[in-house]
Amino acid sequence: MAQANLNTSRFTDIPGEPVYKSLIPIKGYNDKPIVSLTEAVKSVEHLFEDLQDYVKLSLQNCKKPAEGLTQNEAASIQLYTIEFDGGPSLYQELNDALRAEKRENLKPWFSYLKLFLTALYKLPSKTDTVFRGVKHVDLSDKYPTGFKFAWWGVSSCTTRIDVLKSEKFFGTSSPKPLVSSSSPAKLQPAVQQLQKPNSVPPYKQNLSQKENEIVEKLRSNDQTLTTLKIAGNDISDEGTKAIAEALKTNQTLETLDMRNNNISSEGAKAIAEALKTNRTLETLNIWTNNISDEGAKAIAEALKTNQTLKTLDIGYNNISDEGAKAIAEALKTNRTLETLNIWSNNISSEGAKAIAEALKTNQTLKTLDIGYNNISDEGAKAIAEA
């Protein structure tokens, strides 16, 4: 009997929702880097028995993920659905933390939430009618007809009412209360009041009208928006951060031209984070900005995992040998970049030789523009012989 209750509790834990409470929005999880599922749950491992065994099981079952998810992203969703033996399941502890007034309780979950929500927001949305159930409790007073309510936990629903009426859930032999959403609901993965991965962070208020318009376009996932040219628009780091945030979940854009703006390494770092999850962008042009080695290193790190970018133009910035070496390291493992323009920076022969060394093993780069730098004959020779 206890096991039966556990197996249905993801769909029937409505009484635990603090419907009439206003909880403080959760801040900070979105600043966490995306890490492996094994790493993401380490800070909550003490709450469970054999958690890493369930992590391994989830990863094993997600070797061929769909919808552009990585193995770790897909496994983070499956881990949420698994019923653990001999103790509370992950979804129970997570939802308890999400519904708690003490928001400090959620901090150990930040790394998992970043991975989990990044995965959910890659999934396609759907409009449908969905149902949830509740056992032996009359919630008609708590949920009067015609009102809208926010659920703070991650909600598991079903599109088929017969599922909830099955013997595994409530059965049909005797009257039992049923709570359902009888009006169309947008089936978009979300955690109420969280700073969602595809939402514009608090700095939106500092954006120009032009920057806000750009962000809204990207967030709309308009199927016709495949190229966005916003060169020479005086876009700042704040605007770049908002654009990058929208890029994390945008599924249509293939070309982004942001040359000749006011983007520094801070903005470049935000773009780099977006490149780690974006699955459609093929061309990125950010030349003639104020990007230094720190920004170049962040983008180089993203290139190690990005699987779609084919053209990167980062010329006419403030990149020196340190940034060039980081890009060189990325070229040793990157398998998609075909064109790299890093012309007119502050790269000397030392940086050029590092890139030349990378070209000896790189099999995909076809075009390299490294002109107008501080490269001597020695550096040029190394590039030529690579």
CSV table of C-alpha atoms in Angstrom, one decimal:
chain,number,residue,atom,x,y,z
A,1,MET,CA,0.0,0.0,0.0
A,2,ALA,CA,2.8,2.4,0.9
A,3,GLN,CA,4.5,1.7,-2.5
A,4,ALA,CA,1.2,2.4,-4.3
A,5,ASN,CA,0.9,5.8,-2.7
A,6,LEU,CA,4.5,6.6,-3.7
A,7,ASN,CA,3.9,5.6,-7.3
A,8,THR,CA,1.0,8.1,-7.7
A,9,SER,CA,2.1,10.9,-5.4
A,10,ARG,CA,3.7,13.0,-8.2
A,11,PHE,CA,0.2,13.4,-9.7
A,12,THR,CA,-1.7,13.7,-6.4
A,13,ASP,CA,0.3,15.9,-4.1
A,14,ILE,CA,-1.9,19.0,-4.7
A,15,PRO,CA,-2.7,19.5,-0.9
A,16,GLY,CA,0.9,20.4,-0.4
A,17,GLU,CA,0.8,23.5,-2.6
A,18,PRO,CA,0.8,26.8,-0.6
A,19,VAL,CA,-1.9,28.3,-2.8
A,20,TYR,CA,-2.6,31.4,-0.9
A,21,LYS,CA,1.0,32.2,0.1
A,22,SER,CA,3.3,34.6,-1.8
A,23,LEU,CA,6.7,33.2,-1.7
A,24,ILE,CA,9.9,35.1,-2.4
A,25,PRO,CA,11.1,34.5,-6.0
A,26,ILE,CA,14.2,32.2,-6.3
A,27,LYS,CA,17.4,33.9,-7.3
A,28,GLY,CA,20.8,32.6,-8.0
A,29,TYR,CA,20.3,29.2,-9.5
A,30,ASN,CA,20.5,30.5,-13.1
A,31,ASP,CA,24.0,31.8,-12.4
A,32,LYS,CA,25.3,28.3,-11.9
A,33,PRO,CA,27.2,26.6,-14.7
A,34,ILE,CA,25.8,23.6,-16.3
A,35,VAL,CA,27.5,20.5,-14.9
A,36,SER,CA,27.0,16.7,-15.2
A,37,LEU,CA,24.1,15.2,-13.4
A,38,THR,CA,26.5,13.3,-11.1
A,39,GLU,CA,28.0,16.7,-10.1
A,40,ALA,CA,24.6,18.5,-10.0
A,41,VAL,CA,23.1,16.4,-7.2
A,42,LYS,CA,26.2,16.1,-4.9
A,43,SER,CA,25.0,18.9,-2.6
A,44,VAL,CA,21.7,17.0,-2.0
A,45,GLU,CA,23.1,13.5,-1.9
A,46,HIS,CA,22.8,13.4,1.9
A,47,LEU,CA,19.0,13.5,1.6
A,48,PHE,CA,18.8,10.1,-0.1
A,49,GLU,CA,19.9,6.5,0.1
A,50,ASP,CA,21.9,5.4,-3.0
A,51,LEU,CA,21.2,8.5,-5.0
A,52,GLN,CA,24.1,8.0,-7.3
A,53,ASP,CA,22.8,4.5,-8.2
A,54,TYR,CA,19.6,6.2,-9.5
A,55,VAL,CA,21.8,8.8,-11.3
A,56,LYS,CA,23.6,6.0,-13.1
A,57,LEU,CA,20.3,4.3,-14.0
A,58,SER,CA,19.0,7.6,-15.5
A,59,LEU,CA,22.1,8.1,-17.5
A,60,GLN,CA,22.1,4.6,-18.8
A,61,ASN,CA,18.5,5.0,-20.0
A,62,CYS,CA,19.2,8.3,-21.7
A,63,LYS,CA,22.1,7.4,-24.0
A,64,LYS,CA,20.2,8.6,-27.1
A,65,PRO,CA,18.2,11.6,-26.0
A,66,ALA,CA,15.7,13.3,-28.3
A,67,GLU,CA,14.7,17.0,-28.8
A,68,GLY,CA,18.3,18.2,-28.8
A,69,LEU,CA,18.9,17.3,-25.2
A,70,THR,CA,22.3,16.1,-23.9
A,71,GLN,CA,22.5,12.8,-22.1
A,72,ASN,CA,22.8,14.6,-18.7
A,73,GLU,CA,19.9,16.9,-19.4
A,74,ALA,CA,17.6,14.1,-20.4
A,75,ALA,CA,18.7,12.1,-17.4
A,76,SER,CA,17.9,15.0,-15.0
A,77,ILE,CA,14.3,14.8,-16.1
A,78,GLN,CA,14.2,11.0,-15.7
A,79,LEU,CA,15.7,11.2,-12.3
A,80,TYR,CA,12.8,13.5,-11.2
A,81,THR,CA,10.3,10.8,-12.2
A,82,ILE,CA,11.9,7.8,-10.6
A,83,GLU,CA,10.4,6.3,-7.4
A,84,PHE,CA,13.2,5.6,-4.9
A,85,ASP,CA,13.1,2.5,-2.7
A,86,GLY,CA,13.3,2.8,1.1
A,87,GLY,CA,12.9,6.5,1.4
A,88,PRO,CA,11.7,9.8,-0.2
A,89,SER,CA,12.2,10.2,-4.0
A,90,LEU,CA,14.0,13.1,-5.5
A,91,TYR,CA,10.8,14.8,-6.7
A,92,GLN,CA,9.4,14.8,-3.2
A,93,GLU,CA,12.4,16.5,-1.6
A,94,LEU,CA,12.6,19.0,-4.5
A,95,ASN,CA,9.0,20.0,-4.3
A,96,ASP,CA,9.1,20.3,-0.5
A,97,ALA,CA,12.0,22.8,-1.0
A,98,LEU,CA,10.2,24.7,-3.8
A,99,ARG,CA,7.1,25.1,-1.6
A,100,ALA,CA,9.0,26.1,1.6
A,101,GLU,CA,8.8,29.7,2.8
A,102,LYS,CA,12.5,29.5,3.8
A,103,ARG,CA,14.1,30.0,0.4
A,104,GLU,CA,17.6,29.0,1.8
A,105,ASN,CA,16.4,25.4,1.6
A,106,LEU,CA,16.7,25.6,-2.2
A,107,LYS,CA,20.3,26.6,-2.5
A,108,PRO,CA,21.7,23.0,-2.4
A,109,TRP,CA,19.3,22.3,-5.4
A,110,PHE,CA,20.6,25.2,-7.6
A,111,SER,CA,23.0,23.0,-9.7
A,112,TYR,CA,20.3,20.4,-10.3
A,113,LEU,CA,17.7,23.1,-11.1
A,114,LYS,CA,20.0,24.7,-13.7
A,115,LEU,CA,20.4,21.4,-15.5
A,116,PHE,CA,16.8,20.3,-15.0
A,117,LEU,CA,15.2,23.5,-16.2
A,118,THR,CA,17.6,23.9,-19.1
A,119,ALA,CA,16.5,20.5,-20.2
A,120,LEU,CA,12.8,21.3,-19.8
A,121,TYR,CA,12.9,24.5,-21.7
A,122,LYS,CA,14.4,22.7,-24.7
A,123,LEU,CA,11.2,20.6,-25.0
A,124,PRO,CA,8.5,21.8,-27.4
A,125,SER,CA,5.4,23.4,-25.8
A,126,LYS,CA,1.9,22.1,-26.4
A,127,THR,CA,-1.6,23.4,-25.7
A,128,ASP,CA,-3.9,20.9,-24.2
A,129,THR,CA,-6.2,20.1,-21.3
A,130,VAL,CA,-4.4,18.5,-18.4
A,131,PHE,CA,-5.4,16.7,-15.2
A,132,ARG,CA,-4.1,16.2,-11.7
A,133,GLY,CA,-5.8,14.1,-8.9
A,134,VAL,CA,-6.2,14.2,-5.1
A,135,LYS,CA,-7.2,11.4,-2.8
A,136,HIS,CA,-9.6,11.6,0.1
A,137,VAL,CA,-9.6,15.4,0.3
A,138,ASP,CA,-12.2,17.9,-0.8
A,139,LEU,CA,-10.4,20.9,-2.2
A,140,SER,CA,-13.4,22.6,-3.7
A,141,ASP,CA,-13.1,25.5,-1.2
A,142,LYS,CA,-9.4,25.8,-1.8
A,143,TYR,CA,-9.7,25.9,-5.6
A,144,PRO,CA,-13.0,27.7,-6.4
A,145,THR,CA,-14.0,27.6,-10.1
A,146,GLY,CA,-13.0,30.5,-12.3
A,147,PHE,CA,-9.8,31.4,-10.4
A,148,LYS,CA,-6.2,31.0,-11.4
A,149,PHE,CA,-3.6,29.5,-9.1
A,150,ALA,CA,0.2,29.2,-9.2
A,151,TRP,CA,1.7,25.9,-8.1
A,152,TRP,CA,5.2,26.3,-6.7
A,153,GLY,CA,6.3,22.7,-7.1
A,154,VAL,CA,7.1,20.9,-10.4
A,155,SER,CA,3.7,19.6,-11.5
A,156,SER,CA,3.2,16.2,-13.0
A,157,CYS,CA,0.0,16.0,-15.0
A,158,THR,CA,-1.7,13.7,-17.5
A,159,THR,CA,-3.7,14.5,-20.6
A,160,ARG,CA,-5.9,11.5,-20.1
A,161,ILE,CA,-8.5,11.5,-17.3
A,162,ASP,CA,-8.9,7.7,-17.6
A,163,VAL,CA,-5.3,7.4,-16.2
A,164,LEU,CA,-6.3,9.1,-12.9
A,165,LYS,CA,-9.5,6.9,-12.8
A,166,SER,CA,-7.5,3.7,-13.2
A,167,GLU,CA,-7.1,1.3,-10.2
A,168,LYS,CA,-3.5,2.4,-9.8
A,169,PHE,CA,-4.6,5.9,-9.0
A,170,PHE,CA,-8.2,6.3,-7.7
A,171,GLY,CA,-10.3,3.6,-9.3
A,172,THR,CA,-13.9,3.9,-10.2
A,173,SER,CA,-15.7,1.7,-7.7
A,174,SER,CA,-16.5,4.6,-5.3
A,175,PRO,CA,-16.8,8.4,-5.6
A,176,LYS,CA,-13.5,10.1,-5.1
A,177,PRO,CA,-12.7,13.8,-5.5
A,178,LEU,CA,-10.8,14.8,-8.6
A,179,VAL,CA,-9.1,18.1,-9.3
A,180,SER,CA,-8.5,18.9,-12.9
A,181,SER,CA,-7.7,21.7,-15.2
A,182,SER,CA,-10.8,21.6,-17.5
A,183,SER,CA,-9.7,24.6,-19.6
A,184,PRO,CA,-6.8,24.5,-22.1
A,185,ALA,CA,-3.4,24.7,-20.4
A,186,LYS,CA,-0.1,25.5,-22.0
A,187,LEU,CA,2.1,22.4,-21.4
A,188,GLN,CA,5.3,24.3,-21.0
A,189,PRO,CA,7.8,23.0,-18.3
A,190,ALA,CA,8.1,25.6,-15.6
A,191,VAL,CA,8.6,26.1,-11.9
A,192,GLN,CA,6.4,29.0,-10.8
A,193,GLN,CA,8.1,32.2,-9.8
A,194,LEU,CA,11.6,30.9,-10.7
A,195,GLN,CA,13.9,33.0,-12.9
A,196,LYS,CA,13.3,30.8,-15.9
A,197,PRO,CA,16.2,30.1,-18.3
A,198,ASN,CA,14.3,31.8,-21.1
A,199,SER,CA,13.1,34.8,-19.2
A,200,VAL,CA,14.7,38.2,-19.1
A,201,PRO,CA,16.6,38.7,-15.9
A,202,PRO,CA,16.1,41.8,-13.6
A,203,TYR,CA,18.4,43.9,-15.7
A,204,LYS,CA,15.7,44.1,-18.4
A,205,GLN,CA,14.7,47.4,-16.8
A,206,ASN,CA,18.1,48.8,-17.9
A,207,LEU,CA,17.7,47.8,-21.5
A,208,SER,CA,17.0,50.2,-24.3
A,209,GLN,CA,13.8,49.9,-26.3
A,210,LYS,CA,15.8,48.4,-29.2
A,211,GLU,CA,17.4,45.8,-26.9
A,212,ASN,CA,14.0,44.8,-25.5
A,213,GLU,CA,12.6,44.4,-28.9
A,214,ILE,CA,15.4,42.1,-29.9
A,215,VAL,CA,15.0,40.0,-26.8
A,216,GLU,CA,11.2,39.6,-27.3
A,217,LYS,CA,11.9,38.5,-30.9
A,218,LEU,CA,14.2,35.8,-29.8
A,219,ARG,CA,11.9,34.6,-27.0
A,220,SER,CA,9.0,34.3,-29.4
A,221,ASN,CA,10.7,31.5,-31.3
A,222,ASP,CA,9.2,32.8,-34.5
A,223,GLN,CA,9.9,30.2,-37.1
A,224,THR,CA,10.7,32.8,-39.7
A,225,LEU,CA,13.5,34.4,-37.6
A,226,THR,CA,16.6,32.6,-38.8
A,227,THR,CA,18.9,35.7,-39.2
A,228,LEU,CA,19.3,38.6,-36.9
A,229,LYS,CA,21.5,41.6,-37.9
A,230,ILE,CA,21.9,44.1,-35.1
A,231,ALA,CA,25.3,45.6,-36.0
A,232,GLY,CA,26.0,49.2,-35.0
A,233,ASN,CA,23.1,49.4,-32.6
A,234,ASP,CA,25.1,50.6,-29.5
A,235,ILE,CA,24.2,47.4,-27.7
A,236,SER,CA,25.7,47.2,-24.2
A,237,ASP,CA,26.7,44.3,-22.0
A,238,GLU,CA,23.3,44.5,-20.3
A,239,GLY,CA,21.6,44.1,-23.6
A,240,THR,CA,24.0,41.4,-24.6
A,241,LYS,CA,23.3,39.4,-21.4
A,242,ALA,CA,19.5,39.6,-22.1
A,243,ILE,CA,20.0,38.5,-25.7
A,244,ALA,CA,22.2,35.7,-24.6
A,245,GLU,CA,19.7,34.5,-22.1
A,246,ALA,CA,17.0,34.3,-24.8
A,247,LEU,CA,19.5,32.5,-27.0
A,248,LYS,CA,19.7,29.6,-24.5
A,249,THR,CA,16.2,28.5,-25.5
A,250,ASN,CA,15.7,30.0,-28.9
A,251,GLN,CA,15.2,27.2,-31.5
A,252,THR,CA,15.2,29.1,-34.8
A,253,LEU,CA,18.1,31.5,-35.1
A,254,GLU,CA,21.0,30.5,-37.4
A,255,THR,CA,22.9,33.7,-37.9
A,256,LEU,CA,23.5,36.5,-35.3
A,257,ASP,CA,25.4,39.6,-36.4
A,258,MET,CA,26.4,41.8,-33.4
A,259,ARG,CA,29.5,43.5,-34.8
A,260,ASN,CA,30.3,47.1,-34.0
A,261,ASN,CA,28.5,47.4,-30.7
A,262,ASN,CA,29.7,48.1,-27.1
A,263,ILE,CA,30.2,44.5,-26.0
A,264,SER,CA,33.0,43.8,-23.5
A,265,SER,CA,34.2,40.5,-22.0
A,266,GLU,CA,31.2,40.5,-19.7
A,267,GLY,CA,28.9,40.4,-22.6
A,268,ALA,CA,31.1,37.8,-24.3
A,269,LYS,CA,30.9,35.6,-21.3
A,270,ALA,CA,27.1,35.7,-21.5
A,271,ILE,CA,27.2,34.8,-25.2
A,272,ALA,CA,29.5,31.9,-24.3
A,273,GLU,CA,27.1,30.5,-21.8
A,274,ALA,CA,24.3,30.6,-24.4
A,275,LEU,CA,26.6,28.7,-26.9
A,276,LYS,CA,26.8,25.8,-24.4
A,277,THR,CA,23.0,25.1,-24.7
A,278,ASN,CA,21.9,26.7,-28.0
A,279,ARG,CA,21.4,24.1,-30.8
A,280,THR,CA,20.7,26.2,-33.9
A,281,LEU,CA,23.2,29.1,-34.2
A,282,GLU,CA,25.7,28.5,-37.0
A,283,THR,CA,27.2,32.0,-37.6
A,284,LEU,CA,28.2,34.5,-34.9
A,285,ASN,CA,29.8,37.8,-35.8
A,286,ILE,CA,31.0,39.9,-32.8
A,287,TRP,CA,33.9,41.8,-34.4
A,288,THR,CA,34.6,45.5,-33.6
A,289,ASN,CA,33.7,45.3,-30.0
A,290,ASN,CA,35.7,45.6,-26.7
A,291,ILE,CA,36.3,41.9,-26.0
A,292,SER,CA,39.5,41.0,-24.2
A,293,ASP,CA,41.2,37.7,-23.3
A,294,GLU,CA,38.6,36.9,-20.6
A,295,GLY,CA,35.8,37.0,-23.1
A,296,ALA,CA,37.8,35.0,-25.7
A,297,LYS,CA,38.6,32.4,-23.1
A,298,ALA,CA,34.9,32.0,-22.2
A,299,ILE,CA,33.9,31.6,-25.8
A,300,ALA,CA,36.8,29.1,-26.3
A,301,GLU,CA,35.4,27.1,-23.4
A,302,ALA,CA,32.0,27.1,-25.1
A,303,LEU,CA,33.5,25.9,-28.4
A,304,LYS,CA,34.6,22.7,-26.7
A,305,THR,CA,31.0,21.6,-26.3
A,306,ASN,CA,29.1,23.5,-28.9
A,307,GLN,CA,28.1,21.3,-31.8
A,308,THR,CA,26.4,23.8,-34.3
A,309,LEU,CA,28.6,26.9,-34.7
A,310,LYS,CA,30.3,26.9,-38.1
A,311,THR,CA,31.5,30.5,-38.4
A,312,LEU,CA,32.9,32.7,-35.7
A,313,ASP,CA,34.2,36.3,-36.4
A,314,ILE,CA,35.8,37.8,-33.3
A,315,GLY,CA,38.2,40.1,-35.1
A,316,TYR,CA,39.0,43.7,-34.3
A,317,ASN,CA,38.8,43.3,-30.5
A,318,ASN,CA,41.4,43.3,-27.7
A,319,ILE,CA,42.5,39.7,-27.7
A,320,SER,CA,46.1,38.9,-27.0
A,321,ASP,CA,48.1,35.6,-26.9
A,322,GLU,CA,46.3,34.4,-23.8
A,323,GLY,CA,43.0,34.5,-25.6
A,324,ALA,CA,44.5,33.0,-28.8
A,325,LYS,CA,45.9,30.1,-26.8
A,326,ALA,CA,42.5,29.4,-25.3
A,327,ILE,CA,40.9,29.4,-28.7
A,328,ALA,CA,43.7,27.1,-29.9
A,329,GLU,CA,42.9,24.6,-27.1
A,330,ALA,CA,39.2,24.6,-28.2
A,331,LEU,CA,40.2,23.9,-31.8
A,332,LYS,CA,41.8,20.7,-30.7
A,333,THR,CA,38.4,19.2,-29.8
A,334,ASN,CA,35.9,21.3,-31.7
A,335,ARG,CA,34.4,19.4,-34.6
A,336,THR,CA,32.0,21.9,-36.3
A,337,LEU,CA,33.8,25.3,-36.7
A,338,GLU,CA,34.7,25.9,-40.4
A,339,THR,CA,35.6,29.6,-40.4
A,340,LEU,CA,37.5,31.5,-37.8
A,341,ASN,CA,38.3,35.2,-38.1
A,342,ILE,CA,40.5,36.7,-35.4
A,343,TRP,CA,42.1,39.4,-37.5
A,344,SER,CA,43.2,42.8,-36.1
A,345,ASN,CA,43.8,41.8,-32.5
A,346,ASN,CA,46.9,41.9,-30.3
A,347,ILE,CA,48.1,38.4,-31.1
A,348,SER,CA,51.9,37.8,-31.5
A,349,SER,CA,53.8,34.8,-32.9
A,350,GLU,CA,53.3,33.0,-29.6
A,351,GLY,CA,49.5,32.9,-30.0
A,352,ALA,CA,49.9,32.1,-33.7
A,353,LYS,CA,52.1,29.1,-33.0
A,354,ALA,CA,49.5,27.8,-30.5
A,355,ILE,CA,46.8,28.0,-33.2
A,356,ALA,CA,49.2,26.4,-35.7
A,357,GLU,CA,49.7,23.5,-33.3
A,358,ALA,CA,45.9,23.0,-32.9
A,359,LEU,CA,45.5,23.0,-36.7
A,360,LYS,CA,47.7,19.9,-36.9
A,361,THR,CA,44.9,17.8,-35.3
A,362,ASN,CA,41.8,19.9,-36.2
A,363,GLN,CA,39.9,18.3,-39.2
A,364,THR,CA,37.1,20.8,-39.8
A,365,LEU,CA,38.4,24.4,-40.0
A,366,LYS,CA,38.6,25.5,-43.6
A,367,THR,CA,39.2,29.2,-43.3
A,368,LEU,CA,41.4,31.1,-40.9
A,369,ASP,CA,41.9,34.9,-41.0
A,370,ILE,CA,44.6,35.9,-38.5
A,371,GLY,CA,45.9,39.0,-40.4
A,372,TYR,CA,46.6,42.4,-39.1
A,373,ASN,CA,48.1,41.1,-35.8
A,374,ASN,CA,51.6,41.3,-34.4
A,375,ILE,CA,52.8,38.0,-35.9
A,376,SER,CA,56.4,37.7,-37.1
A,377,ASP,CA,57.8,35.5,-39.8
A,378,GLU,CA,58.2,32.7,-37.3
A,379,GLY,CA,54.5,32.7,-36.4
A,380,ALA,CA,53.4,33.0,-40.0
A,381,LYS,CA,55.6,30.1,-40.9
A,382,ALA,CA,54.1,27.9,-38.2
A,383,ILE,CA,50.6,28.7,-39.5
A,384,ALA,CA,51.7,27.9,-43.1
A,385,GLU,CA,53.2,24.6,-42.1
A,386,ALA,CA,50.3,23.4,-40.0
